[in-house]
Tab-separated table of C-alpha atoms in Angstrom:
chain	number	residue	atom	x	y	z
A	1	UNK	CA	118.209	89.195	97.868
A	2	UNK	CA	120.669	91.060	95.493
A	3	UNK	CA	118.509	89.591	92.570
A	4	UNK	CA	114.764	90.541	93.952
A	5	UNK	CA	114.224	92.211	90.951
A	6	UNK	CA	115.030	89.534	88.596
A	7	UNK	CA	113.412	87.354	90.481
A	8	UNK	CA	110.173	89.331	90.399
A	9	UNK	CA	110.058	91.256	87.259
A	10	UNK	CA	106.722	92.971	88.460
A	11	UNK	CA	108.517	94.394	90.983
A	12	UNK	CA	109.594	98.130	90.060
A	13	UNK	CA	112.964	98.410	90.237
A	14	UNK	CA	112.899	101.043	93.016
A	15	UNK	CA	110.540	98.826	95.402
A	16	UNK	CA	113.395	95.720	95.337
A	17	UNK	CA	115.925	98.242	96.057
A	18	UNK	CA	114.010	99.610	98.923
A	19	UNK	CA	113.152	95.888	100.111
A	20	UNK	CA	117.133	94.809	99.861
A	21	UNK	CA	118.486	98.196	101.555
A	22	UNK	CA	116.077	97.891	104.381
A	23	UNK	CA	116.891	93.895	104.456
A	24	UNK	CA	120.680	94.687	104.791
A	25	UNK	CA	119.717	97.193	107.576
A	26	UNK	CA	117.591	94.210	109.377
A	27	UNK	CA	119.918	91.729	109.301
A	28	UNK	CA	122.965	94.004	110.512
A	29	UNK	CA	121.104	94.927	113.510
A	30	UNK	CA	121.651	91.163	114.427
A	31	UNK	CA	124.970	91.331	113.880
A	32	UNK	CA	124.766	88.591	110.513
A	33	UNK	CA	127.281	89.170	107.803
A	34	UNK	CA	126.786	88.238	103.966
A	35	UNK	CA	126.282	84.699	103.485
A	36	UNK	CA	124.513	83.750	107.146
A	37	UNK	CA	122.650	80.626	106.666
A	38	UNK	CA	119.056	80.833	106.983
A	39	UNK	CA	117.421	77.920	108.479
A	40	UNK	CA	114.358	77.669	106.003
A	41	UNK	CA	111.479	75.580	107.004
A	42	UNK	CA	108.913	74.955	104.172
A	43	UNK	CA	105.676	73.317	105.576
A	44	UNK	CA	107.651	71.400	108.525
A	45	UNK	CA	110.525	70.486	105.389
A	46	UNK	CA	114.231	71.893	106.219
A	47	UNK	CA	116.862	72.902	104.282
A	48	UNK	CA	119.514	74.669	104.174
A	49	UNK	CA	120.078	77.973	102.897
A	50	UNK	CA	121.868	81.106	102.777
A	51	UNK	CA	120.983	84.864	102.474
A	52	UNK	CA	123.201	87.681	99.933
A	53	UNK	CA	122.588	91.497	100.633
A	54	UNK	CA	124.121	94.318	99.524
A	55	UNK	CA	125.829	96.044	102.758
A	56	UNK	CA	124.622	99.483	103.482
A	57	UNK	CA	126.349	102.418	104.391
A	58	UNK	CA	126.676	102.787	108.404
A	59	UNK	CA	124.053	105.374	109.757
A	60	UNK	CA	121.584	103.757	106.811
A	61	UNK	CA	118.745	103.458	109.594
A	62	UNK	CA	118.748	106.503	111.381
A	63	UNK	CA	115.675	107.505	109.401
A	64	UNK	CA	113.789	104.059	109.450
A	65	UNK	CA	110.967	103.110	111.594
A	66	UNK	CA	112.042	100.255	113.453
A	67	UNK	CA	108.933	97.768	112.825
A	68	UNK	CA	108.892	98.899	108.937
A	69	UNK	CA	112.368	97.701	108.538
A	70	UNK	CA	111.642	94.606	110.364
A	71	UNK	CA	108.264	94.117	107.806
A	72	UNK	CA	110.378	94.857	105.066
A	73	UNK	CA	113.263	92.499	105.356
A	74	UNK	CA	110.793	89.775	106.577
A	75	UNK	CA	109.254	90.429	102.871
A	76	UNK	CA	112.587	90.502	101.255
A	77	UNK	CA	113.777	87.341	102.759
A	78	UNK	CA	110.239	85.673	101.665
A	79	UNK	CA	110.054	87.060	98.393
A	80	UNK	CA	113.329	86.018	97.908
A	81	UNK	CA	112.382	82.001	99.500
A	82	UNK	CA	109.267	81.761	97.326
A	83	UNK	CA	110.957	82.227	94.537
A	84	UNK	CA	113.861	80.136	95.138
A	85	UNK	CA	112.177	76.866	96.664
A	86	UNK	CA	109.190	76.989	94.574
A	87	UNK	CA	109.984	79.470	91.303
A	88	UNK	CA	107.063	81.772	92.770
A	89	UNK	CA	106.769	85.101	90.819
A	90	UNK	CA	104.916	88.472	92.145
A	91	UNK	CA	101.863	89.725	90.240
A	92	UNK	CA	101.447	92.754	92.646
A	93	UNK	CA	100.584	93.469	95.970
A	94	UNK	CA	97.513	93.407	97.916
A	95	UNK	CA	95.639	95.686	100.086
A	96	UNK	CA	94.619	95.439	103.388
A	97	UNK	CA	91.192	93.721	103.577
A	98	UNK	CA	92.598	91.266	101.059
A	99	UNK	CA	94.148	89.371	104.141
A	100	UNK	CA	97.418	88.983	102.429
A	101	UNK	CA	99.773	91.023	101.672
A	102	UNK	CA	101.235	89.574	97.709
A	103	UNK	CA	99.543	88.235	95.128
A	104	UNK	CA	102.169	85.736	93.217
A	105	UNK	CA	101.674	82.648	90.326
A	106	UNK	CA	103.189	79.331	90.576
A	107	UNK	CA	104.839	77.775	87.694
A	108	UNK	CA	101.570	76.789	86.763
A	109	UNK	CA	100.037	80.081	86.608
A	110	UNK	CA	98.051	79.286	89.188
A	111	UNK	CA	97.605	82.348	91.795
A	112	UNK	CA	99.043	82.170	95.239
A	113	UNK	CA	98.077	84.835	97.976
A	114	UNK	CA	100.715	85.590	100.484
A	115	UNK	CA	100.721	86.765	104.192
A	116	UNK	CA	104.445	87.926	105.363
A	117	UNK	CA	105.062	88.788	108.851
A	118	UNK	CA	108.756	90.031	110.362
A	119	UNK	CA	109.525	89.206	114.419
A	120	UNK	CA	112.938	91.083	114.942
A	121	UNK	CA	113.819	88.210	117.826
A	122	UNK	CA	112.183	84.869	117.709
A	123	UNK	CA	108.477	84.000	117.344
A	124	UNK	CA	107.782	82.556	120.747
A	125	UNK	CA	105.885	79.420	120.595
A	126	UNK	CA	104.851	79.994	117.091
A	127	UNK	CA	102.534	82.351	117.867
A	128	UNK	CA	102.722	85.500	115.177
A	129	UNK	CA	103.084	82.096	113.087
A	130	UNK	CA	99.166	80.711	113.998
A	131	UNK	CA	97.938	84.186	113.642
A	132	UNK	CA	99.024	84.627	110.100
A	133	UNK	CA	97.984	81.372	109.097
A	134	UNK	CA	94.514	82.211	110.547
A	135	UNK	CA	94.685	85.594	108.625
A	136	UNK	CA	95.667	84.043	105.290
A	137	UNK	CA	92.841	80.867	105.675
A	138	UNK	CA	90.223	83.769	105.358
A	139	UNK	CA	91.377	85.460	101.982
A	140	UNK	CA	88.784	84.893	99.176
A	141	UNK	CA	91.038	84.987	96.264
A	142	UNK	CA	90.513	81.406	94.609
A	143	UNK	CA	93.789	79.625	94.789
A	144	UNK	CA	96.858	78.815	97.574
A	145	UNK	CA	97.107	80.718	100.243
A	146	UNK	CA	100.243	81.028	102.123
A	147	UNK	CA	101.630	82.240	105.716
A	148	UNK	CA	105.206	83.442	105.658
A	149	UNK	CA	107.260	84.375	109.348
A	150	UNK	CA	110.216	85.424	108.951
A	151	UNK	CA	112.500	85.380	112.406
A	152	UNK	CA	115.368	87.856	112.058
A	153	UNK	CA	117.478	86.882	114.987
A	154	UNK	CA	118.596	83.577	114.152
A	155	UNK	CA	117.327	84.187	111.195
A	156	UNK	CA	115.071	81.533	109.928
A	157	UNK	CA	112.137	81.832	107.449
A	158	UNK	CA	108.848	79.360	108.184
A	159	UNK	CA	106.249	78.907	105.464
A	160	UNK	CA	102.841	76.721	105.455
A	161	UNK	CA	100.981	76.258	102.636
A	162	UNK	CA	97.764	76.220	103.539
B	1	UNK	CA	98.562	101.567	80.060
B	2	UNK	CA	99.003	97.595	80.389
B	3	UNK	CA	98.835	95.498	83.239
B	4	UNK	CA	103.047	95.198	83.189
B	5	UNK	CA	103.701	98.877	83.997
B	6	UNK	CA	100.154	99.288	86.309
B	7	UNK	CA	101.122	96.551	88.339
B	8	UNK	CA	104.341	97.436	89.515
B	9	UNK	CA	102.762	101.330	89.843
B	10	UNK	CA	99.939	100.018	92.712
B	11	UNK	CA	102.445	97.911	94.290
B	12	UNK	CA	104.423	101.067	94.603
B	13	UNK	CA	101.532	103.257	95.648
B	14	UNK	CA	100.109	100.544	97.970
B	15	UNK	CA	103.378	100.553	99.959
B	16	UNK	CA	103.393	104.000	99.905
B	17	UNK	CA	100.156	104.884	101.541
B	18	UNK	CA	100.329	102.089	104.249
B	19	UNK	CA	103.676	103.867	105.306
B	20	UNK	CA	102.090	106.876	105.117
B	21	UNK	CA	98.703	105.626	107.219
B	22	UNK	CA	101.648	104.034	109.622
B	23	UNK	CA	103.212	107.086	110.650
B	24	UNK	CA	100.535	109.742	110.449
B	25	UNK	CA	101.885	111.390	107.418
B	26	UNK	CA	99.726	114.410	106.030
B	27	UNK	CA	99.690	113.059	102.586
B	28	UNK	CA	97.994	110.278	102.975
B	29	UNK	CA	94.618	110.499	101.783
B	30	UNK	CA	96.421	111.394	98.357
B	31	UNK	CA	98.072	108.130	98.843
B	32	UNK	CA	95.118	106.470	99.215
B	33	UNK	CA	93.573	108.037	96.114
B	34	UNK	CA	96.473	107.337	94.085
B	35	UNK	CA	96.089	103.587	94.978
B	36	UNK	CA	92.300	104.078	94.298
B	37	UNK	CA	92.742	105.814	90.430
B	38	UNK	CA	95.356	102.930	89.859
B	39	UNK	CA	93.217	100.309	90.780
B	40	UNK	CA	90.309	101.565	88.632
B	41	UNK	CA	92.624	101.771	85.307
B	42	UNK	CA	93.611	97.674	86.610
B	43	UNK	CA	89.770	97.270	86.412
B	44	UNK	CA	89.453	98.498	83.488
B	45	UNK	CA	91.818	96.078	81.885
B	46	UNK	CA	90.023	92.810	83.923
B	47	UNK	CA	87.092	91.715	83.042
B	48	UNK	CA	84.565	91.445	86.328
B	49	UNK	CA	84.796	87.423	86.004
B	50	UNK	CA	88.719	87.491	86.213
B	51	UNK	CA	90.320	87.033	89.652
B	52	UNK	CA	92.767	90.209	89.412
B	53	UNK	CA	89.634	92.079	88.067
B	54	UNK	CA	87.777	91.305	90.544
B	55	UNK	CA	90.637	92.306	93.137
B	56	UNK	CA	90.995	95.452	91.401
B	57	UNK	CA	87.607	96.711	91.872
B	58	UNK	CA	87.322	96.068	95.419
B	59	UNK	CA	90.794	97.784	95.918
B	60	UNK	CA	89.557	100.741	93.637
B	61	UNK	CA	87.006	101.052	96.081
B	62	UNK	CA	88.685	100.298	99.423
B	63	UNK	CA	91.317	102.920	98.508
B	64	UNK	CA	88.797	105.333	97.969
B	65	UNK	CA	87.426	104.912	101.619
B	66	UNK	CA	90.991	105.025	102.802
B	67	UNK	CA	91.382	108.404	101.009
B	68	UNK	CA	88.322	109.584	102.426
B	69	UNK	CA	86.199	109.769	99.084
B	70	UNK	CA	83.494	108.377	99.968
B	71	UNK	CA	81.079	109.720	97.180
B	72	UNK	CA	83.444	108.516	94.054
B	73	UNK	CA	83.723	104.785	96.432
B	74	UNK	CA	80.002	104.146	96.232
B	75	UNK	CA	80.000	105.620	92.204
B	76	UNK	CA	82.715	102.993	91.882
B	77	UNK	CA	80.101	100.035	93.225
B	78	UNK	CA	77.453	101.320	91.165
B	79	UNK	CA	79.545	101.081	88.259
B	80	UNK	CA	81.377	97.897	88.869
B	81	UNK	CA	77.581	96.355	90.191
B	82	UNK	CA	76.217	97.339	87.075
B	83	UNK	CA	78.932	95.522	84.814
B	84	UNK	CA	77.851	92.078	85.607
B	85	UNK	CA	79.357	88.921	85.022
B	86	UNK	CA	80.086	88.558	88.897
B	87	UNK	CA	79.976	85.808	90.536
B	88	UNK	CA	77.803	85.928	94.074
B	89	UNK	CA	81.405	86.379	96.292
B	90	UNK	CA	82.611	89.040	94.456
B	91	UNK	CA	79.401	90.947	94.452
B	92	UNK	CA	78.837	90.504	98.170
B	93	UNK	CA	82.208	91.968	98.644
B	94	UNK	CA	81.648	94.740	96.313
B	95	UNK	CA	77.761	95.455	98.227
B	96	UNK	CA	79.370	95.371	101.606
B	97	UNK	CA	81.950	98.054	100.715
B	98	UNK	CA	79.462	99.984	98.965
B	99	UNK	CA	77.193	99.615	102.279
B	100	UNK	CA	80.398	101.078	104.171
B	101	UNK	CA	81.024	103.697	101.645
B	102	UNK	CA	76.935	105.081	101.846
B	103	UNK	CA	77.324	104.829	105.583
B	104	UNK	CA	80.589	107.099	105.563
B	105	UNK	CA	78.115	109.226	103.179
B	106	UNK	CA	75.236	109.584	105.661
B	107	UNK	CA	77.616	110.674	108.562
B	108	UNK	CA	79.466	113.876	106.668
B	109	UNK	CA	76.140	114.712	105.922
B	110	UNK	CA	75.136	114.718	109.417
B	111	UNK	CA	78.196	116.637	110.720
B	112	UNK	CA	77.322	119.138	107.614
B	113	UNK	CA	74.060	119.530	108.421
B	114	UNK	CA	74.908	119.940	112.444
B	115	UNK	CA	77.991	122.104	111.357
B	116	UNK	CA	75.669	124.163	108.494
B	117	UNK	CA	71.927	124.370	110.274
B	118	UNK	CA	71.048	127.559	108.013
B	119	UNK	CA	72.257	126.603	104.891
B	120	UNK	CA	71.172	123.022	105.225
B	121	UNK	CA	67.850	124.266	105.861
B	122	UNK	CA	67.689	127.250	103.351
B	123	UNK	CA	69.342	125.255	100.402
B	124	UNK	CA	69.600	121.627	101.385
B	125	UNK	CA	73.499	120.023	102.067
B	126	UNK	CA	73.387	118.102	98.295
B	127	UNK	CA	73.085	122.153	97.110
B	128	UNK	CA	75.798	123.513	98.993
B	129	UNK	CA	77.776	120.318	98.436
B	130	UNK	CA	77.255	120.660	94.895
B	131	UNK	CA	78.221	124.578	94.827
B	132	UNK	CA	81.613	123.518	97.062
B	133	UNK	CA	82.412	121.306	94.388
B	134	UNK	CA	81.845	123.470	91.704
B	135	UNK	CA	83.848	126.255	93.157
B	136	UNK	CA	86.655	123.908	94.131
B	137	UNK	CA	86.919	122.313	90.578
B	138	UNK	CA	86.757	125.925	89.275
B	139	UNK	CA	89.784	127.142	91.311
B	140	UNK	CA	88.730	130.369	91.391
B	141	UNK	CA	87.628	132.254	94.073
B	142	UNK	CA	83.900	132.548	93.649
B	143	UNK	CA	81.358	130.374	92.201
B	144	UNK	CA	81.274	131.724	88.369
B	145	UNK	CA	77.760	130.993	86.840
């Protein structure tokens, strides 16, 4: 997640900072240290994986709304997935209403709309996981849809294509 | 402006507003607008018939609803109606906003007609509406004629 910038050129420089700060400040509260492995599941598919952050400074939270940071590094850790796995690039982000939250292209240029969610422990039965799914089947824009939960506890990252 | 520094800008000032809407901040409906005037340059890059032109209208005008403009939202519909070359989703999108947008319209008029009985019924509340405007765009302190 050091790179989310390169990774997403579209991205202003500021926003992956913000995303990779408040990622480093999500993971820590678990107690993971650079290089934790992330247990990655891509449509049922695992792999193996690991996450980079830049540390931040101790006291970094104080003035961070708990669920934000949790929505953030969920997005981080996604952003950085999609990219990785499947070369997925950002073309901006999406309003509410939209039902998803990023709108990315494939390596075919084909669009892809994106639903992230963050659970700070585990997502219990799959749950936040169905809802999202169900959120991203009823986006409009023409193209893939995807549902993204990211778990921050053990941490794993689950996507479905839909 | 092209599409490469816009989009990064309403990613930005999407983020920025939800936080805002999230924790009750006062400048919000600002927020919102800023989201709203970003969108509308998008649009105006996009033709209707492209995907991320047609996203950018609707957001132009759901931003303005956010923000609480619900006069320059339904001006937005009009406009973007009256482009053409939609196809029959986007347009149904675009009406129901617009629908929510008039509906926002006729309830501040209520609540300034309830709040203003005299001057709704001396002058009308599209006059005095007007007349605010005019004497808020002026920024002076009485209506100069």
């Amino acid at each position: 997640m050091t790179i989310l910038g390169e990774m997403h050129p579209l991205l202003a420089k500021s926003t992956a900072q913000e995303y990779t700060h408040r990622s480093a400040i999500g993971l820590a509260r678990h107690g993971h240290e650079l290089g934790v492995r992330l247990k990655l599941n891509w449509n049922d598919r695992t792999g193996p994986s690991t996450l980079h952050w830049q540390v931040a400074r101790a006291g970094a939270s104080a003035q961070l709304d708990f669920h934000r940071v949790t929505e953030d590094t969920a997005g981080a850790v996604a952003l950085a997935v999609v990219h990785v796995v499947e070369g997925w690039v950002v073309r901006r982000r999406l309003q509410r209403g939209e039902f998803a939250d990023w709108l990315l292209i494939d390596r075919g240029n084909g669009l892809v709309a994106l639903e992230v969610s963050g659970v700070d422990t585990t997502d219990v039965a799959g749950r936040r996981m169905r809802e999202k799914i169900e959120q991203a089947k009823r986006c409009e824009i023409p193209g893939k849809k995807a549902a993204c939960v990211v778990e921050l506890q053990p941490p794993r990252s689950r996507m479905r294509v839909i | 402006m092209d599409l490469e520094t816009l989009y990064p800008l309403v990613t930005e000032a999407i983020r920025r507003a939800e936080v805002f809407d999230e924790i009750g901040a006062p400048g919000v409906l600002h927020a919102y607008l800023d989201v709203s005037l970003l969108e509308e340059s998008i649009a105006k890059l996009l033709p209707q018939s492209d995907v991320e032109g047609a996203i950018a209208r609707r957001g132009a005008v759901r931003a303005a609803i956010s923000a609480r403009e619900y006069r320059r939202a339904a001006d937005l519909v009009s406009r973007f109606t009256a482009e053409g070359g939609m196809d029959d989703v986007a347009r149904a999108a675009l009406t129901s906003l617009g629908e929510e947008a008039l509906s926002f319209v006729a309830q501040e008029e209520r609540t300034m007609t309830a709040r203003y009985p005299r001057a709704s019924a001396q002058y009308g509340i599209a006059e005095v509406r007007r007349v605010a405007r005019e004497y808020y765009e002026q920024g002076s302190p009485l209506p100069i004629y």
